[in-house]
Amino acid sequence: MGEPIKVLLVDDHQVVRRGLRTFLEVQDDIEVVGEAADGTEGVARAEELRPDVVLMDVKMPGMDGIDALRRLRELDNPARVLIVTSFTEQRTVVPALRAGAAGYVYKDVDPDALAGAIRSVHAGHILLQPEVAGALLSQDEAGTGQGRGGSLTEREREVLGLIADGRSNREIARALVLSEKTVKTHVSNILMKLDLADRTQAALWAVRHGVTG
């Protein structure tokens, strides 16, 4: 077995953090490396501990989870952020994913499903529950990437389709017999050509426009 997935817990409720830690500590491939009670502390701890995955609440005093996500992106912190929250409204879900979250699950998620979600986002997947994807697709994005699909090369469309399938760069490289570096270049070109911010937006654009792997 390789190195365990290093996880940071960011939630203002100590009982929630304790419950998450208790469960995750029995997972052989997951290690809880730290905790934080708000977004400001979460960003600082993420910079200090360099976790692989951050479990982030949205509503917290001071800096909330969405602002913390934006700050981590500004700092180019490589941690994958999985939102774990009780809030399901579009006005909460959509900004979190737009800010760079790799996935979104609810606090009543089955413990084994949460462990699976951590492994999934760590592997490079985008984890969107059906209702969350629906919330994003229902937003009015009429100007985002419209009419630009024709500028993609055939290879870029293949890569985009695999992104929509939730494949990581490594999996895309294996499927298309390319190097991971080449796949990263294709992903960057796709985002630039479609004027999109991240893989989540690329996946949703692909779904909306019928580009599949």
PDB file of C-alpha atoms in Angstrom:
ATOM      1  CA  MET A   1       0.000   0.000   0.000  1.00  0.00           C
ATOM      2  CA  GLY A   2       1.232   3.509  -0.841  1.00  0.00           C
ATOM      3  CA  GLU A   3       1.195   6.586   1.327  1.00  0.00           C
ATOM      4  CA  PRO A   4      -2.149   7.254   3.048  1.00  0.00           C
ATOM      5  CA  ILE A   5      -4.344  10.103   1.828  1.00  0.00           C
ATOM      6  CA  LYS A   6      -3.682  13.055   4.125  1.00  0.00           C
ATOM      7  CA  VAL A   7      -6.939  14.754   5.150  1.00  0.00           C
ATOM      8  CA  LEU A   8      -7.604  18.086   6.871  1.00  0.00           C
ATOM      9  CA  LEU A   9     -10.970  18.633   8.611  1.00  0.00           C
ATOM     10  CA  VAL A  10     -12.411  22.183   8.500  1.00  0.00           C
ATOM     11  CA  ASP A  11     -15.705  22.615  10.375  1.00  0.00           C
ATOM     12  CA  ASP A  12     -16.798  24.983  13.125  1.00  0.00           C
ATOM     13  CA  HIS A  13     -18.562  22.217  15.069  1.00  0.00           C
ATOM     14  CA  GLN A  14     -16.172  20.212  17.201  1.00  0.00           C
ATOM     15  CA  VAL A  15     -18.601  17.298  17.444  1.00  0.00           C
ATOM     16  CA  VAL A  16     -18.655  17.026  13.639  1.00  0.00           C
ATOM     17  CA  ARG A  17     -14.867  17.065  13.439  1.00  0.00           C
ATOM     18  CA  ARG A  18     -14.656  14.457  16.176  1.00  0.00           C
ATOM     19  CA  GLY A  19     -17.145  12.212  14.403  1.00  0.00           C
ATOM     20  CA  LEU A  20     -15.318  12.512  11.088  1.00  0.00           C
ATOM     21  CA  ARG A  21     -11.952  11.854  12.704  1.00  0.00           C
ATOM     22  CA  THR A  22     -13.260   8.810  14.598  1.00  0.00           C
ATOM     23  CA  PHE A  23     -14.503   7.212  11.405  1.00  0.00           C
ATOM     24  CA  LEU A  24     -11.646   8.187   9.123  1.00  0.00           C
ATOM     25  CA  GLU A  25      -8.945   7.020  11.531  1.00  0.00           C
ATOM     26  CA  VAL A  26     -10.064   3.402  11.064  1.00  0.00           C
ATOM     27  CA  GLN A  27      -9.460   3.644   7.310  1.00  0.00           C
ATOM     28  CA  ASP A  28      -6.116   2.088   6.425  1.00  0.00           C
ATOM     29  CA  ASP A  29      -5.491   4.428   3.504  1.00  0.00           C
ATOM     30  CA  ILE A  30      -6.646   7.722   5.071  1.00  0.00           C
ATOM     31  CA  GLU A  31      -4.808   9.795   7.689  1.00  0.00           C
ATOM     32  CA  VAL A  32      -6.327  12.838   9.425  1.00  0.00           C
ATOM     33  CA  VAL A  33      -3.417  15.263   9.715  1.00  0.00           C
ATOM     34  CA  GLY A  34      -5.202  18.211  11.297  1.00  0.00           C
ATOM     35  CA  GLU A  35      -8.343  20.181  12.086  1.00  0.00           C
ATOM     36  CA  ALA A  36      -9.530  23.781  11.816  1.00  0.00           C
ATOM     37  CA  ALA A  37     -12.606  25.573  13.149  1.00  0.00           C
ATOM     38  CA  ASP A  38     -13.059  28.215  10.428  1.00  0.00           C
ATOM     39  CA  GLY A  39     -11.914  29.195   6.970  1.00  0.00           C
ATOM     40  CA  THR A  40      -9.030  31.392   8.069  1.00  0.00           C
ATOM     41  CA  GLU A  41      -7.559  28.656  10.229  1.00  0.00           C
ATOM     42  CA  GLY A  42      -8.324  26.111   7.518  1.00  0.00           C
ATOM     43  CA  VAL A  43      -6.295  28.003   4.920  1.00  0.00           C
ATOM     44  CA  ALA A  44      -3.392  28.412   7.339  1.00  0.00           C
ATOM     45  CA  ARG A  45      -3.436  24.725   8.266  1.00  0.00           C
ATOM     46  CA  ALA A  46      -3.691  23.688   4.625  1.00  0.00           C
ATOM     47  CA  GLU A  47      -0.602  25.744   3.842  1.00  0.00           C
ATOM     48  CA  GLU A  48       1.228  24.302   6.858  1.00  0.00           C
ATOM     49  CA  LEU A  49       0.229  20.640   6.550  1.00  0.00           C
ATOM     50  CA  ARG A  50      -0.171  20.336   2.745  1.00  0.00           C
ATOM     51  CA  PRO A  51      -2.984  17.771   2.927  1.00  0.00           C
ATOM     52  CA  ASP A  52      -4.110  15.828  -0.117  1.00  0.00           C
ATOM     53  CA  VAL A  53      -7.811  16.417   0.604  1.00  0.00           C
ATOM     54  CA  VAL A  54      -9.624  19.037   2.694  1.00  0.00           C
ATOM     55  CA  LEU A  55     -13.095  18.274   4.044  1.00  0.00           C
ATOM     56  CA  MET A  56     -14.617  21.757   4.172  1.00  0.00           C
ATOM     57  CA  ASP A  57     -17.853  23.019   5.683  1.00  0.00           C
ATOM     58  CA  VAL A  58     -19.483  25.983   3.941  1.00  0.00           C
ATOM     59  CA  LYS A  59     -21.132  28.024   6.678  1.00  0.00           C
ATOM     60  CA  MET A  60     -18.565  29.008   9.298  1.00  0.00           C
ATOM     61  CA  PRO A  61     -17.922  32.169  11.352  1.00  0.00           C
ATOM     62  CA  GLY A  62     -15.415  34.620   9.946  1.00  0.00           C
ATOM     63  CA  MET A  63     -14.065  33.313   6.651  1.00  0.00           C
ATOM     64  CA  ASP A  64     -16.572  30.785   5.313  1.00  0.00           C
ATOM     65  CA  GLY A  65     -15.779  27.735   3.222  1.00  0.00           C
ATOM     66  CA  ILE A  66     -16.312  29.437  -0.119  1.00  0.00           C
ATOM     67  CA  ASP A  67     -13.931  32.280   0.660  1.00  0.00           C
ATOM     68  CA  ALA A  68     -11.443  29.729   2.004  1.00  0.00           C
ATOM     69  CA  LEU A  69     -11.679  27.834  -1.286  1.00  0.00           C
ATOM     70  CA  ARG A  70     -10.972  31.006  -3.231  1.00  0.00           C
ATOM     71  CA  ARG A  71      -8.006  31.788  -0.994  1.00  0.00           C
ATOM     72  CA  LEU A  72      -6.548  28.305  -1.462  1.00  0.00           C
ATOM     73  CA  ARG A  73      -6.837  28.754  -5.225  1.00  0.00           C
ATOM     74  CA  GLU A  74      -5.086  32.126  -5.025  1.00  0.00           C
ATOM     75  CA  LEU A  75      -2.290  30.442  -3.067  1.00  0.00           C
ATOM     76  CA  ASP A  76      -2.118  27.651  -5.650  1.00  0.00           C
ATOM     77  CA  ASN A  77      -2.535  25.108  -2.881  1.00  0.00           C
ATOM     78  CA  PRO A  78      -2.781  21.656  -4.513  1.00  0.00           C
ATOM     79  CA  ALA A  79      -5.214  20.170  -1.984  1.00  0.00           C
ATOM     80  CA  ARG A  80      -8.467  18.799  -3.397  1.00  0.00           C
ATOM     81  CA  VAL A  81     -11.411  20.237  -1.475  1.00  0.00           C
ATOM     82  CA  LEU A  82     -14.483  18.136  -0.751  1.00  0.00           C
ATOM     83  CA  ILE A  83     -17.395  20.150   0.600  1.00  0.00           C
ATOM     84  CA  VAL A  84     -19.210  18.358   3.433  1.00  0.00           C
ATOM     85  CA  THR A  85     -22.242  20.354   4.510  1.00  0.00           C
ATOM     86  CA  SER A  86     -25.915  20.274   5.444  1.00  0.00           C
ATOM     87  CA  PHE A  87     -26.795  23.106   3.051  1.00  0.00           C
ATOM     88  CA  THR A  88     -28.391  22.045  -0.240  1.00  0.00           C
ATOM     89  CA  GLU A  89     -29.567  25.354  -1.702  1.00  0.00           C
ATOM     90  CA  GLN A  90     -28.295  26.307  -5.157  1.00  0.00           C
ATOM     91  CA  ARG A  91     -27.065  29.625  -3.772  1.00  0.00           C
ATOM     92  CA  THR A  92     -24.681  27.621  -1.576  1.00  0.00           C
ATOM     93  CA  VAL A  93     -23.857  24.692  -3.843  1.00  0.00           C
ATOM     94  CA  VAL A  94     -23.055  26.591  -7.018  1.00  0.00           C
ATOM     95  CA  PRO A  95     -20.616  29.188  -5.585  1.00  0.00           C
ATOM     96  CA  ALA A  96     -18.719  26.450  -3.739  1.00  0.00           C
ATOM     97  CA  LEU A  97     -18.132  24.486  -6.914  1.00  0.00           C
ATOM     98  CA  ARG A  98     -17.370  27.613  -8.906  1.00  0.00           C
ATOM     99  CA  ALA A  99     -14.756  28.482  -6.263  1.00  0.00           C
ATOM    100  CA  GLY A 100     -12.918  25.265  -7.012  1.00  0.00           C
ATOM    101  CA  ALA A 101     -14.397  22.465  -4.914  1.00  0.00           C
ATOM    102  CA  ALA A 102     -13.660  19.006  -6.302  1.00  0.00           C
ATOM    103  CA  GLY A 103     -16.873  17.590  -4.914  1.00  0.00           C
ATOM    104  CA  TYR A 104     -19.919  18.191  -2.742  1.00  0.00           C
ATOM    105  CA  VAL A 105     -21.537  15.767  -0.300  1.00  0.00           C
ATOM    106  CA  TYR A 106     -23.985  16.175   2.553  1.00  0.00           C
ATOM    107  CA  LYS A 107     -23.297  15.586   6.230  1.00  0.00           C
ATOM    108  CA  ASP A 108     -25.756  12.706   6.338  1.00  0.00           C
ATOM    109  CA  VAL A 109     -23.688  10.819   3.746  1.00  0.00           C
ATOM    110  CA  ASP A 110     -23.046   7.162   4.527  1.00  0.00           C
ATOM    111  CA  PRO A 111     -19.596   6.869   6.180  1.00  0.00           C
ATOM    112  CA  ASP A 112     -18.335   4.361   3.637  1.00  0.00           C
ATOM    113  CA  ALA A 113     -19.567   6.625   0.841  1.00  0.00           C
ATOM    114  CA  LEU A 114     -17.631   9.525   2.395  1.00  0.00           C
ATOM    115  CA  ALA A 115     -14.439   7.474   2.439  1.00  0.00           C
ATOM    116  CA  GLY A 116     -15.100   6.591  -1.187  1.00  0.00           C
ATOM    117  CA  ALA A 117     -15.630  10.265  -1.995  1.00  0.00           C
ATOM    118  CA  ILE A 118     -12.292  11.165  -0.432  1.00  0.00           C
ATOM    119  CA  ARG A 119     -10.542   8.506  -2.490  1.00  0.00           C
ATOM    120  CA  SER A 120     -12.349   9.655  -5.614  1.00  0.00           C
ATOM    121  CA  VAL A 121     -11.428  13.337  -5.414  1.00  0.00           C
ATOM    122  CA  HIS A 122      -7.884  12.412  -4.405  1.00  0.00           C
ATOM    123  CA  ALA A 123      -7.626  10.378  -7.612  1.00  0.00           C
ATOM    124  CA  GLY A 124      -8.544  13.479  -9.606  1.00  0.00           C
ATOM    125  CA  HIS A 125     -12.240  12.849 -10.140  1.00  0.00           C
ATOM    126  CA  ILE A 126     -14.972  15.455  -9.906  1.00  0.00           C
ATOM    127  CA  LEU A 127     -17.616  14.222  -7.492  1.00  0.00           C
ATOM    128  CA  LEU A 128     -21.054  15.663  -8.179  1.00  0.00           C
ATOM    129  CA  GLN A 129     -24.211  14.131  -6.800  1.00  0.00           C
ATOM    130  CA  PRO A 130     -27.013  14.203  -9.419  1.00  0.00           C
ATOM    131  CA  GLU A 131     -28.952  17.003  -7.755  1.00  0.00           C
ATOM    132  CA  VAL A 132     -25.796  19.106  -7.478  1.00  0.00           C
ATOM    133  CA  ALA A 133     -24.988  18.675 -11.164  1.00  0.00           C
ATOM    134  CA  GLY A 134     -28.585  19.621 -11.921  1.00  0.00           C
ATOM    135  CA  ALA A 135     -28.239  22.778  -9.851  1.00  0.00           C
ATOM    136  CA  LEU A 136     -25.217  23.826 -11.833  1.00  0.00           C
ATOM    137  CA  LEU A 137     -26.708  22.999 -15.202  1.00  0.00           C
ATOM    138  CA  SER A 138     -29.844  24.970 -14.366  1.00  0.00           C
ATOM    139  CA  GLN A 139     -27.859  28.174 -13.919  1.00  0.00           C
ATOM    140  CA  ASP A 140     -28.005  30.704 -16.693  1.00  0.00           C
ATOM    141  CA  GLU A 141     -24.610  30.399 -18.344  1.00  0.00           C
ATOM    142  CA  ALA A 142     -25.689  31.403 -21.803  1.00  0.00           C
ATOM    143  CA  GLY A 143     -22.453  33.224 -22.541  1.00  0.00           C
ATOM    144  CA  THR A 144     -20.003  30.725 -21.080  1.00  0.00           C
ATOM    145  CA  GLY A 145     -18.204  28.767 -23.766  1.00  0.00           C
ATOM    146  CA  GLN A 146     -21.094  29.069 -26.222  1.00  0.00           C
ATOM    147  CA  GLY A 147     -20.139  28.653 -29.852  1.00  0.00           C
ATOM    148  CA  ARG A 148     -16.547  27.827 -29.022  1.00  0.00           C
ATOM    149  CA  GLY A 149     -16.708  24.048 -29.169  1.00  0.00           C
ATOM    150  CA  GLY A 150     -15.754  24.165 -32.816  1.00  0.00           C
ATOM    151  CA  SER A 151     -12.323  25.510 -31.905  1.00  0.00           C
ATOM    152  CA  LEU A 152     -11.427  22.266 -30.125  1.00  0.00           C
ATOM    153  CA  THR A 153      -9.305  19.717 -31.923  1.00  0.00           C
ATOM    154  CA  GLU A 154     -10.539  16.141 -32.183  1.00  0.00           C
ATOM    155  CA  ARG A 155      -8.068  15.068 -29.497  1.00  0.00           C
ATOM    156  CA  GLU A 156      -9.206  17.872 -27.193  1.00  0.00           C
ATOM    157  CA  ARG A 157     -12.811  16.731 -27.639  1.00  0.00           C
ATOM    158  CA  GLU A 158     -11.746  13.204 -26.679  1.00  0.00           C
ATOM    159  CA  VAL A 159     -10.027  14.530 -23.555  1.00  0.00           C
ATOM    160  CA  LEU A 160     -13.061  16.682 -22.720  1.00  0.00           C
ATOM    161  CA  GLY A 161     -15.368  13.698 -23.035  1.00  0.00           C
ATOM    162  CA  LEU A 162     -13.238  11.739 -20.595  1.00  0.00           C
ATOM    163  CA  ILE A 163     -13.208  14.677 -18.176  1.00  0.00           C
ATOM    164  CA  ALA A 164     -17.007  14.584 -18.318  1.00  0.00           C
ATOM    165  CA  ASP A 165     -16.821  10.897 -17.410  1.00  0.00           C
ATOM    166  CA  GLY A 166     -14.935  11.860 -14.252  1.00  0.00           C
ATOM    167  CA  ARG A 167     -11.573  10.484 -15.391  1.00  0.00           C
ATOM    168  CA  SER A 168      -8.357  11.739 -13.810  1.00  0.00           C
ATOM    169  CA  ASN A 169      -5.430  12.913 -15.951  1.00  0.00           C
ATOM    170  CA  ARG A 170      -3.702   9.602 -15.305  1.00  0.00           C
ATOM    171  CA  GLU A 171      -6.734   7.642 -16.469  1.00  0.00           C
ATOM    172  CA  ILE A 172      -7.129   9.839 -19.553  1.00  0.00           C
ATOM    173  CA  ALA A 173      -3.462   9.342 -20.394  1.00  0.00           C
ATOM    174  CA  ARG A 174      -3.866   5.591 -20.100  1.00  0.00           C
ATOM    175  CA  ALA A 175      -7.042   5.538 -22.191  1.00  0.00           C
ATOM    176  CA  LEU A 176      -5.597   7.655 -25.009  1.00  0.00           C
ATOM    177  CA  VAL A 177      -2.039   6.317 -24.776  1.00  0.00           C
ATOM    178  CA  LEU A 178      -0.594   9.723 -23.979  1.00  0.00           C
ATOM    179  CA  SER A 179       1.735  11.070 -21.323  1.00  0.00           C
ATOM    180  CA  GLU A 180       0.166  12.823 -18.319  1.00  0.00           C
ATOM    181  CA  LYS A 181       2.068  15.977 -19.311  1.00  0.00           C
ATOM    182  CA  THR A 182       0.402  15.925 -22.726  1.00  0.00           C
ATOM    183  CA  VAL A 183      -3.013  15.436 -21.126  1.00  0.00           C
ATOM    184  CA  LYS A 184      -2.411  18.409 -18.814  1.00  0.00           C
ATOM    185  CA  THR A 185      -1.578  20.527 -21.871  1.00  0.00           C
ATOM    186  CA  HIS A 186      -4.795  19.434 -23.582  1.00  0.00           C
ATOM    187  CA  VAL A 187      -6.820  20.256 -20.439  1.00  0.00           C
ATOM    188  CA  SER A 188      -5.259  23.724 -20.249  1.00  0.00           C
ATOM    189  CA  ASN A 189      -6.040  24.342 -23.919  1.00  0.00           C
ATOM    190  CA  ILE A 190      -9.646  23.206 -23.440  1.00  0.00           C
ATOM    191  CA  LEU A 191     -10.174  25.570 -20.515  1.00  0.00           C
ATOM    192  CA  MET A 192      -8.610  28.450 -22.440  1.00  0.00           C
ATOM    193  CA  LYS A 193     -10.587  27.866 -25.640  1.00  0.00           C
ATOM    194  CA  LEU A 194     -13.920  27.477 -23.835  1.00  0.00           C
ATOM    195  CA  ASP A 195     -13.171  30.322 -21.398  1.00  0.00           C
ATOM    196  CA  LEU A 196     -13.774  28.037 -18.412  1.00  0.00           C
ATOM    197  CA  ALA A 197     -12.157  28.194 -14.989  1.00  0.00           C
ATOM    198  CA  ASP A 198     -11.726  24.548 -14.040  1.00  0.00           C
ATOM    199  CA  ARG A 199     -12.465  20.875 -14.731  1.00  0.00           C
ATOM    200  CA  THR A 200     -15.877  21.102 -13.067  1.00  0.00           C
ATOM    201  CA  GLN A 201     -17.022  23.730 -15.538  1.00  0.00           C
ATOM    202  CA  ALA A 202     -15.461  21.733 -18.386  1.00  0.00           C
ATOM    203  CA  ALA A 203     -17.347  18.595 -17.350  1.00  0.00           C
ATOM    204  CA  LEU A 204     -20.628  20.474 -17.163  1.00  0.00           C
ATOM    205  CA  TRP A 205     -20.008  22.152 -20.534  1.00  0.00           C
ATOM    206  CA  ALA A 206     -19.386  18.718 -22.039  1.00  0.00           C
ATOM    207  CA  VAL A 207     -22.616  17.334 -20.570  1.00  0.00           C
ATOM    208  CA  ARG A 208     -24.611  20.301 -21.821  1.00  0.00           C
ATOM    209  CA  HIS A 209     -23.168  20.018 -25.333  1.00  0.00           C
ATOM    210  CA  GLY A 210     -23.276  16.248 -25.632  1.00  0.00           C
ATOM    211  CA  VAL A 211     -19.515  15.629 -25.586  1.00  0.00           C
ATOM    212  CA  THR A 212     -18.960  12.221 -24.007  1.00  0.00           C
ATOM    213  CA  GLY A 213     -16.033   9.849 -23.661  1.00  0.00           C
TER     214      GLY A 213
END
